[in-house]
Structure formats: C-alpha cells, structure tokens
Amino acid sequence: MLETGAGLSPVTSDPGTRAERLADNWVYGGALAGVMLLCLTPALTAGWPAADVLIFLTLPVYMIHQYEEHDADRFRHFMNATMAGGREAMTRRAVFVINVFGVWAPLALCVALTRSGGPGFGVFAGWLLLVNALLHAAPALRMRRYNPGLVTALLLFLPLGAAVLASAWALASPAQVWTGLALAIALHAAIIIHMKRRIAQF
C-alpha cells in the first residue's frame, strides 16, 4: 500500500479489484483499440487479398459496435430488464467473458487462420456479424424500440458481413461455410442459455 498525500486515494494492489475494474471497463479499451486498428489497416494489410482485408476488418468494427452496445453497461441492463424482469441474469463478468473470449478471440483466430490457410476459415467472421445484426434488428422490430448496438449492427455489420461472405464464399469449402454459420448461431445461443439458467436459479 502506498502512502497517500492530501486529496489522494489509497492505491491498492489487490488483484481481485483490478480484475473487477477490467471486467467493468473492457469496452473502452476495446473501442480505442478498434479505432487504432482501423487507422493501421492500410499498413497492416498491405498486399493482402481483398477477402483477407475484409475479414481483418471484422475485429475493429466489432470493437466499435461493442462501444455502442456496452457503454454505461447499457446492453446488460437492457437484457436483464427485458428477459429477467430486472434481475441480474447477466453479470458484468459474463459480459466481459462473452465479448473478449467469445468475440475478440475467435475473430483474431479467424484472421490468423485466414492468413495461413485461406479465407474459407474467415467465413465465421462474416456469419458472426450477420447473425448479430439480425438479432438486433428482430427485437427492434418486435418491440418497436431501440436496443443497444442496433445502429452499428445495421450500418456496419450488415454490409461488412455480406461483403465477407461474398468475397470468401467461393474460396471456402461447404464444411467451412456451414460450420461457420453453426458456430455463430451457437455463440449467440449460449448467451441466451446462460441467462435462462441464471433466471431459473432465482
């Protein structure tokens, strides 16, 4: 523990506290990283095939979408209010795990596999964007109201996801195409299953 001067708060080295801060504020670092990756795209992807560049773009674009979705914890509050009657079926830690390990990691892996094995491995990235966009659009139409993430899902995910599929489809095997779709659906289904299990425990 460091000594503090007038007006300064104690500095703690408790790892749990750091973990909680990371889980609570991941989206802001992600948004800034997304902007930086977009700025660096011309340098990082110089000489890449068009399909590879589009697949790379899914990661920073998703990070920017997450800022609209999760700033001020809006999406978690929205889901808990609409699915769980205001109860905490979705926790901050779950949001962190889902978005970092369920979105960033698979998209980064897609980019790496695309560069080593061809754009067929990146089809999942296109499906992930399109499935997410549809899952934002459908509730908005049904409920006739905005949901966090809707604007970027429609303006960014629909065109980019379609472009990824259009550029990679002919270069992908049928197994890659349909496995990518199945994984994208499974990832989103896992979120709903997690929430329903939490609700059942209340």
PDB file of N, CA, C and O in Angstrom, residues 97-150:
ATOM      1  N   VAL A  97     -16.476 -11.878 -20.347  1.00  0.00           N
ATOM      2  CA  VAL A  97     -16.040 -13.170 -20.890  1.00  0.00           C
ATOM      3  C   VAL A  97     -16.614 -13.383 -22.287  1.00  0.00           C
ATOM      4  O   VAL A  97     -15.901 -13.801 -23.221  1.00  0.00           O
ATOM      5  N   ILE A  98     -17.902 -13.091 -22.454  1.00  0.00           N
ATOM      6  CA  ILE A  98     -18.551 -13.293 -23.748  1.00  0.00           C
ATOM      7  C   ILE A  98     -17.873 -12.468 -24.840  1.00  0.00           C
ATOM      8  O   ILE A  98     -17.574 -12.969 -25.927  1.00  0.00           O
ATOM      9  N   ASN A  99     -17.626 -11.206 -24.545  1.00  0.00           N
ATOM     10  CA  ASN A  99     -17.135 -10.304 -25.583  1.00  0.00           C
ATOM     11  C   ASN A  99     -15.643 -10.429 -25.851  1.00  0.00           C
ATOM     12  O   ASN A  99     -15.202 -10.250 -26.984  1.00  0.00           O
ATOM     13  N   VAL A 100     -14.864 -10.736 -24.834  1.00  0.00           N
ATOM     14  CA  VAL A 100     -13.425 -10.862 -25.036  1.00  0.00           C
ATOM     15  C   VAL A 100     -13.061 -12.257 -25.543  1.00  0.00           C
ATOM     16  O   VAL A 100     -12.366 -12.411 -26.555  1.00  0.00           O
ATOM     17  N   PHE A 101     -13.555 -13.284 -24.858  1.00  0.00           N
ATOM     18  CA  PHE A 101     -13.186 -14.649 -25.222  1.00  0.00           C
ATOM     19  C   PHE A 101     -14.142 -15.274 -26.235  1.00  0.00           C
ATOM     20  O   PHE A 101     -13.787 -16.250 -26.902  1.00  0.00           O
ATOM     21  N   GLY A 102     -15.342 -14.705 -26.338  1.00  0.00           N
ATOM     22  CA  GLY A 102     -16.309 -15.242 -27.294  1.00  0.00           C
ATOM     23  C   GLY A 102     -16.403 -14.455 -28.580  1.00  0.00           C
ATOM     24  O   GLY A 102     -17.024 -14.924 -29.544  1.00  0.00           O
ATOM     25  N   VAL A 103     -15.791 -13.265 -28.626  1.00  0.00           N
ATOM     26  CA  VAL A 103     -15.821 -12.447 -29.844  1.00  0.00           C
ATOM     27  C   VAL A 103     -14.405 -12.091 -30.298  1.00  0.00           C
ATOM     28  O   VAL A 103     -14.000 -12.448 -31.395  1.00  0.00           O
ATOM     29  N   TRP A 104     -13.648 -11.392 -29.443  1.00  0.00           N
ATOM     30  CA  TRP A 104     -12.312 -10.977 -29.866  1.00  0.00           C
ATOM     31  C   TRP A 104     -11.434 -12.169 -30.215  1.00  0.00           C
ATOM     32  O   TRP A 104     -10.770 -12.172 -31.252  1.00  0.00           O
ATOM     33  N   ALA A 105     -11.402 -13.162 -29.341  1.00  0.00           N
ATOM     34  CA  ALA A 105     -10.512 -14.305 -29.565  1.00  0.00           C
ATOM     35  C   ALA A 105     -10.874 -15.075 -30.835  1.00  0.00           C
ATOM     36  O   ALA A 105      -9.990 -15.356 -31.656  1.00  0.00           O
ATOM     37  N   PRO A 106     -12.146 -15.431 -31.064  1.00  0.00           N
ATOM     38  CA  PRO A 106     -12.473 -16.136 -32.308  1.00  0.00           C
ATOM     39  C   PRO A 106     -12.198 -15.311 -33.564  1.00  0.00           C
ATOM     40  O   PRO A 106     -11.735 -15.855 -34.567  1.00  0.00           O
ATOM     41  N   LEU A 107     -12.467 -13.997 -33.512  1.00  0.00           N
ATOM     42  CA  LEU A 107     -12.199 -13.174 -34.689  1.00  0.00           C
ATOM     43  C   LEU A 107     -10.702 -13.053 -34.950  1.00  0.00           C
ATOM     44  O   LEU A 107     -10.257 -13.077 -36.103  1.00  0.00           O
ATOM     45  N   ALA A 108      -9.917 -12.912 -33.884  1.00  0.00           N
ATOM     46  CA  ALA A 108      -8.461 -12.888 -34.059  1.00  0.00           C
ATOM     47  C   ALA A 108      -7.970 -14.210 -34.636  1.00  0.00           C
ATOM     48  O   ALA A 108      -7.083 -14.240 -35.512  1.00  0.00           O
ATOM     49  N   LEU A 109      -8.543 -15.313 -34.163  1.00  0.00           N
ATOM     50  CA  LEU A 109      -8.177 -16.627 -34.693  1.00  0.00           C
ATOM     51  C   LEU A 109      -8.563 -16.746 -36.162  1.00  0.00           C
ATOM     52  O   LEU A 109      -7.816 -17.320 -36.965  1.00  0.00           O
ATOM     53  N   CYS A 110      -9.713 -16.184 -36.527  1.00  0.00           N
ATOM     54  CA  CYS A 110     -10.138 -16.187 -37.927  1.00  0.00           C
ATOM     55  C   CYS A 110      -9.117 -15.489 -38.812  1.00  0.00           C
ATOM     56  O   CYS A 110      -8.789 -15.961 -39.902  1.00  0.00           O
ATOM     57  N   VAL A 111      -8.639 -14.338 -38.345  1.00  0.00           N
ATOM     58  CA  VAL A 111      -7.644 -13.594 -39.122  1.00  0.00           C
ATOM     59  C   VAL A 111      -6.373 -14.431 -39.284  1.00  0.00           C
ATOM     60  O   VAL A 111      -5.816 -14.545 -40.386  1.00  0.00           O
ATOM     61  N   ALA A 112      -5.907 -15.037 -38.190  1.00  0.00           N
ATOM     62  CA  ALA A 112      -4.690 -15.837 -38.248  1.00  0.00           C
ATOM     63  C   ALA A 112      -4.859 -17.045 -39.178  1.00  0.00           C
ATOM     64  O   ALA A 112      -3.979 -17.339 -40.005  1.00  0.00           O
ATOM     65  N   LEU A 113      -5.994 -17.743 -39.078  1.00  0.00           N
ATOM     66  CA  LEU A 113      -6.238 -18.908 -39.927  1.00  0.00           C
ATOM     67  C   LEU A 113      -6.429 -18.508 -41.379  1.00  0.00           C
ATOM     68  O   LEU A 113      -6.012 -19.235 -42.298  1.00  0.00           O
ATOM     69  N   THR A 114      -7.043 -17.361 -41.600  1.00  0.00           N
ATOM     70  CA  THR A 114      -7.215 -16.865 -42.964  1.00  0.00           C
ATOM     71  C   THR A 114      -5.872 -16.623 -43.628  1.00  0.00           C
ATOM     72  O   THR A 114      -5.647 -16.984 -44.783  1.00  0.00           O
ATOM     73  N   ARG A 115      -4.960 -16.015 -42.878  1.00  0.00           N
ATOM     74  CA  ARG A 115      -3.651 -15.705 -43.450  1.00  0.00           C
ATOM     75  C   ARG A 115      -2.815 -16.961 -43.694  1.00  0.00           C
ATOM     76  O   ARG A 115      -1.981 -16.986 -44.592  1.00  0.00           O
ATOM     77  N   SER A 116      -3.060 -18.004 -42.913  1.00  0.00           N
ATOM     78  CA  SER A 116      -2.259 -19.220 -43.066  1.00  0.00           C
ATOM     79  C   SER A 116      -2.945 -20.281 -43.921  1.00  0.00           C
ATOM     80  O   SER A 116      -2.263 -21.095 -44.553  1.00  0.00           O
ATOM     81  N   GLY A 117      -4.278 -20.261 -43.960  1.00  0.00           N
ATOM     82  CA  GLY A 117      -4.982 -21.336 -44.647  1.00  0.00           C
ATOM     83  C   GLY A 117      -6.020 -20.913 -45.657  1.00  0.00           C
ATOM     84  O   GLY A 117      -6.672 -21.765 -46.262  1.00  0.00           O
ATOM     85  N   GLY A 118      -6.207 -19.613 -45.845  1.00  0.00           N
ATOM     86  CA  GLY A 118      -7.172 -19.155 -46.835  1.00  0.00           C
ATOM     87  C   GLY A 118      -8.425 -18.578 -46.218  1.00  0.00           C
ATOM     88  O   GLY A 118      -8.741 -18.849 -45.053  1.00  0.00           O
ATOM     89  N   PRO A 119      -9.160 -17.762 -46.986  1.00  0.00           N
ATOM     90  CA  PRO A 119     -10.323 -17.042 -46.451  1.00  0.00           C
ATOM     91  C   PRO A 119     -11.499 -17.923 -46.070  1.00  0.00           C
ATOM     92  O   PRO A 119     -12.425 -17.442 -45.426  1.00  0.00           O
ATOM     93  N   GLY A 120     -11.456 -19.177 -46.455  1.00  0.00           N
ATOM     94  CA  GLY A 120     -12.530 -20.071 -46.024  1.00  0.00           C
ATOM     95  C   GLY A 120     -12.643 -20.136 -44.514  1.00  0.00           C
ATOM     96  O   GLY A 120     -13.738 -20.296 -43.964  1.00  0.00           O
ATOM     97  N   PHE A 121     -11.515 -19.979 -43.832  1.00  0.00           N
ATOM     98  CA  PHE A 121     -11.522 -20.009 -42.376  1.00  0.00           C
ATOM     99  C   PHE A 121     -12.136 -18.731 -41.785  1.00  0.00           C
ATOM    100  O   PHE A 121     -12.442 -18.693 -40.604  1.00  0.00           O
ATOM    101  N   GLY A 122     -12.271 -17.705 -42.608  1.00  0.00           N
ATOM    102  CA  GLY A 122     -12.825 -16.447 -42.114  1.00  0.00           C
ATOM    103  C   GLY A 122     -14.312 -16.296 -42.327  1.00  0.00           C
ATOM    104  O   GLY A 122     -14.898 -15.273 -41.946  1.00  0.00           O
ATOM    105  N   VAL A 123     -14.950 -17.297 -42.928  1.00  0.00           N
ATOM    106  CA  VAL A 123     -16.388 -17.213 -43.175  1.00  0.00           C
ATOM    107  C   VAL A 123     -17.152 -17.017 -41.869  1.00  0.00           C
ATOM    108  O   VAL A 123     -18.163 -16.306 -41.819  1.00  0.00           O
ATOM    109  N   PHE A 124     -16.662 -17.645 -40.806  1.00  0.00           N
ATOM    110  CA  PHE A 124     -17.300 -17.480 -39.495  1.00  0.00           C
ATOM    111  C   PHE A 124     -17.443 -16.013 -39.134  1.00  0.00           C
ATOM    112  O   PHE A 124     -18.463 -15.602 -38.573  1.00  0.00           O
ATOM    113  N   ALA A 125     -16.430 -15.200 -39.447  1.00  0.00           N
ATOM    114  CA  ALA A 125     -16.474 -13.778 -39.095  1.00  0.00           C
ATOM    115  C   ALA A 125     -17.637 -13.082 -39.784  1.00  0.00           C
ATOM    116  O   ALA A 125     -18.336 -12.265 -39.177  1.00  0.00           O
ATOM    117  N   GLY A 126     -17.854 -13.403 -41.063  1.00  0.00           N
ATOM    118  CA  GLY A 126     -18.990 -12.814 -41.767  1.00  0.00           C
ATOM    119  C   GLY A 126     -20.320 -13.245 -41.185  1.00  0.00           C
ATOM    120  O   GLY A 126     -21.228 -12.426 -40.984  1.00  0.00           O
ATOM    121  N   TRP A 127     -20.436 -14.537 -40.887  1.00  0.00           N
ATOM    122  CA  TRP A 127     -21.671 -15.032 -40.279  1.00  0.00           C
ATOM    123  C   TRP A 127     -21.912 -14.403 -38.916  1.00  0.00           C
ATOM    124  O   TRP A 127     -23.052 -14.074 -38.566  1.00  0.00           O
ATOM    125  N   LEU A 128     -20.847 -14.244 -38.130  1.00  0.00           N
ATOM    126  CA  LEU A 128     -20.997 -13.686 -36.791  1.00  0.00           C
ATOM    127  C   LEU A 128     -21.604 -12.288 -36.856  1.00  0.00           C
ATOM    128  O   LEU A 128     -22.511 -11.957 -36.083  1.00  0.00           O
ATOM    129  N   LEU A 129     -21.133 -11.476 -37.790  1.00  0.00           N
ATOM    130  CA  LEU A 129     -21.668 -10.120 -37.933  1.00  0.00           C
ATOM    131  C   LEU A 129     -23.124 -10.140 -38.383  1.00  0.00           C
ATOM    132  O   LEU A 129     -23.965  -9.394 -37.857  1.00  0.00           O
ATOM    133  N   LEU A 130     -23.444 -10.994 -39.347  1.00  0.00           N
ATOM    134  CA  LEU A 130     -24.811 -11.023 -39.870  1.00  0.00           C
ATOM    135  C   LEU A 130     -25.795 -11.568 -38.844  1.00  0.00           C
ATOM    136  O   LEU A 130     -26.905 -11.025 -38.690  1.00  0.00           O
ATOM    137  N   VAL A 131     -25.414 -12.628 -38.145  1.00  0.00           N
ATOM    138  CA  VAL A 131     -26.300 -13.182 -37.114  1.00  0.00           C
ATOM    139  C   VAL A 131     -26.542 -12.147 -36.023  1.00  0.00           C
ATOM    140  O   VAL A 131     -27.682 -11.946 -35.568  1.00  0.00           O
ATOM    141  N   ASN A 132     -25.492 -11.456 -35.606  1.00  0.00           N
ATOM    142  CA  ASN A 132     -25.649 -10.438 -34.570  1.00  0.00           C
ATOM    143  C   ASN A 132     -26.552  -9.307 -35.049  1.00  0.00           C
ATOM    144  O   ASN A 132     -27.402  -8.829 -34.292  1.00  0.00           O
ATOM    145  N   ALA A 133     -26.370  -8.879 -36.297  1.00  0.00           N
ATOM    146  CA  ALA A 133     -27.210  -7.804 -36.832  1.00  0.00           C
ATOM    147  C   ALA A 133     -28.681  -8.206 -36.839  1.00  0.00           C
ATOM    148  O   ALA A 133     -29.559  -7.414 -36.469  1.00  0.00           O
ATOM    149  N   LEU A 134     -28.955  -9.433 -37.254  1.00  0.00           N
ATOM    150  CA  LEU A 134     -30.344  -9.903 -37.279  1.00  0.00           C
ATOM    151  C   LEU A 134     -30.926  -9.997 -35.869  1.00  0.00           C
ATOM    152  O   LEU A 134     -32.114  -9.713 -35.659  1.00  0.00           O
ATOM    153  N   LEU A 135     -30.088 -10.373 -34.905  1.00  0.00           N
ATOM    154  CA  LEU A 135     -30.568 -10.479 -33.524  1.00  0.00           C
ATOM    155  C   LEU A 135     -30.764  -9.114 -32.868  1.00  0.00           C
ATOM    156  O   LEU A 135     -31.425  -9.018 -31.837  1.00  0.00           O
ATOM    157  N   HIS A 136     -30.197  -8.074 -33.449  1.00  0.00           N
ATOM    158  CA  HIS A 136     -30.516  -6.721 -33.014  1.00  0.00           C
ATOM    159  C   HIS A 136     -31.768  -6.213 -33.729  1.00  0.00           C
ATOM    160  O   HIS A 136     -32.610  -5.549 -33.123  1.00  0.00           O
ATOM    161  N   ALA A 137     -31.881  -6.522 -35.017  1.00  0.00           N
ATOM    162  CA  ALA A 137     -32.987  -5.999 -35.814  1.00  0.00           C
ATOM    163  C   ALA A 137     -34.318  -6.622 -35.427  1.00  0.00           C
ATOM    164  O   ALA A 137     -35.340  -5.919 -35.336  1.00  0.00           O
ATOM    165  N   ALA A 138     -34.327  -7.937 -35.188  1.00  0.00           N
ATOM    166  CA  ALA A 138     -35.585  -8.620 -34.894  1.00  0.00           C
ATOM    167  C   ALA A 138     -36.270  -8.085 -33.627  1.00  0.00           C
ATOM    168  O   ALA A 138     -37.462  -7.751 -33.657  1.00  0.00           O
ATOM    169  N   PRO A 139     -35.555  -7.958 -32.495  1.00  0.00           N
ATOM    170  CA  PRO A 139     -36.216  -7.375 -31.311  1.00  0.00           C
ATOM    171  C   PRO A 139     -36.630  -5.923 -31.510  1.00  0.00           C
ATOM    172  O   PRO A 139     -37.653  -5.495 -30.964  1.00  0.00           O
ATOM    173  N   ALA A 140     -35.840  -5.176 -32.277  1.00  0.00           N
ATOM    174  CA  ALA A 140     -36.205  -3.783 -32.519  1.00  0.00           C
ATOM    175  C   ALA A 140     -37.525  -3.690 -33.262  1.00  0.00           C
ATOM    176  O   ALA A 140     -38.379  -2.838 -32.946  1.00  0.00           O
ATOM    177  N   LEU A 141     -37.732  -4.563 -34.243  1.00  0.00           N
ATOM    178  CA  LEU A 141     -38.989  -4.579 -34.986  1.00  0.00           C
ATOM    179  C   LEU A 141     -40.137  -5.074 -34.117  1.00  0.00           C
ATOM    180  O   LEU A 141     -41.247  -4.532 -34.150  1.00  0.00           O
ATOM    181  N   ARG A 142     -39.855  -6.113 -33.334  1.00  0.00           N
ATOM    182  CA  ARG A 142     -40.907  -6.692 -32.498  1.00  0.00           C
ATOM    183  C   ARG A 142     -41.329  -5.744 -31.386  1.00  0.00           C
ATOM    184  O   ARG A 142     -42.525  -5.571 -31.112  1.00  0.00           O
ATOM    185  N   MET A 143     -40.370  -5.106 -30.742  1.00  0.00           N
ATOM    186  CA  MET A 143     -40.654  -4.236 -29.608  1.00  0.00           C
ATOM    187  C   MET A 143     -40.868  -2.776 -30.011  1.00  0.00           C
ATOM    188  O   MET A 143     -41.265  -1.962 -29.197  1.00  0.00           O
ATOM    189  N   ARG A 144     -40.543  -2.479 -31.264  1.00  0.00           N
ATOM    190  CA  ARG A 144     -40.666  -1.111 -31.792  1.00  0.00           C
ATOM    191  C   ARG A 144     -39.887  -0.117 -30.940  1.00  0.00           C
ATOM    192  O   ARG A 144     -40.381   0.948 -30.581  1.00  0.00           O
ATOM    193  N   ARG A 145     -38.645  -0.509 -30.629  1.00  0.00           N
ATOM    194  CA  ARG A 145     -37.781   0.366 -29.839  1.00  0.00           C
ATOM    195  C   ARG A 145     -36.326   0.034 -30.105  1.00  0.00           C
ATOM    196  O   ARG A 145     -36.001  -1.042 -30.597  1.00  0.00           O
ATOM    197  N   TYR A 146     -35.490   0.989 -29.774  1.00  0.00           N
ATOM    198  CA  TYR A 146     -34.048   0.830 -29.924  1.00  0.00           C
ATOM    199  C   TYR A 146     -33.517  -0.161 -28.901  1.00  0.00           C
ATOM    200  O   TYR A 146     -34.002  -0.229 -27.772  1.00  0.00           O
ATOM    201  N   ASN A 147     -32.520  -0.932 -29.304  1.00  0.00           N
ATOM    202  CA  ASN A 147     -31.769  -1.736 -28.347  1.00  0.00           C
ATOM    203  C   ASN A 147     -30.289  -1.406 -28.517  1.00  0.00           C
ATOM    204  O   ASN A 147     -29.837  -1.073 -29.622  1.00  0.00           O
ATOM    205  N   PRO A 148     -29.503  -1.456 -27.453  1.00  0.00           N
ATOM    206  CA  PRO A 148     -28.095  -1.057 -27.517  1.00  0.00           C
ATOM    207  C   PRO A 148     -27.314  -1.863 -28.552  1.00  0.00           C
ATOM    208  O   PRO A 148     -27.285  -3.093 -28.503  1.00  0.00           O
ATOM    209  N   GLY A 149     -26.691  -1.157 -29.485  1.00  0.00           N
ATOM    210  CA  GLY A 149     -25.927  -1.799 -30.545  1.00  0.00           C
ATOM    211  C   GLY A 149     -26.640  -1.838 -31.880  1.00  0.00           C
ATOM    212  O   GLY A 149     -26.051  -2.222 -32.890  1.00  0.00           O
ATOM    213  N   LEU A 150     -27.898  -1.427 -31.911  1.00  0.00           N
ATOM    214  CA  LEU A 150     -28.711  -1.551 -33.126  1.00  0.00           C
ATOM    215  C   LEU A 150     -28.135  -0.761 -34.301  1.00  0.00           C
ATOM    216  O   LEU A 150     -28.079  -1.259 -35.424  1.00  0.00           O
TER     217      LEU A 150
END
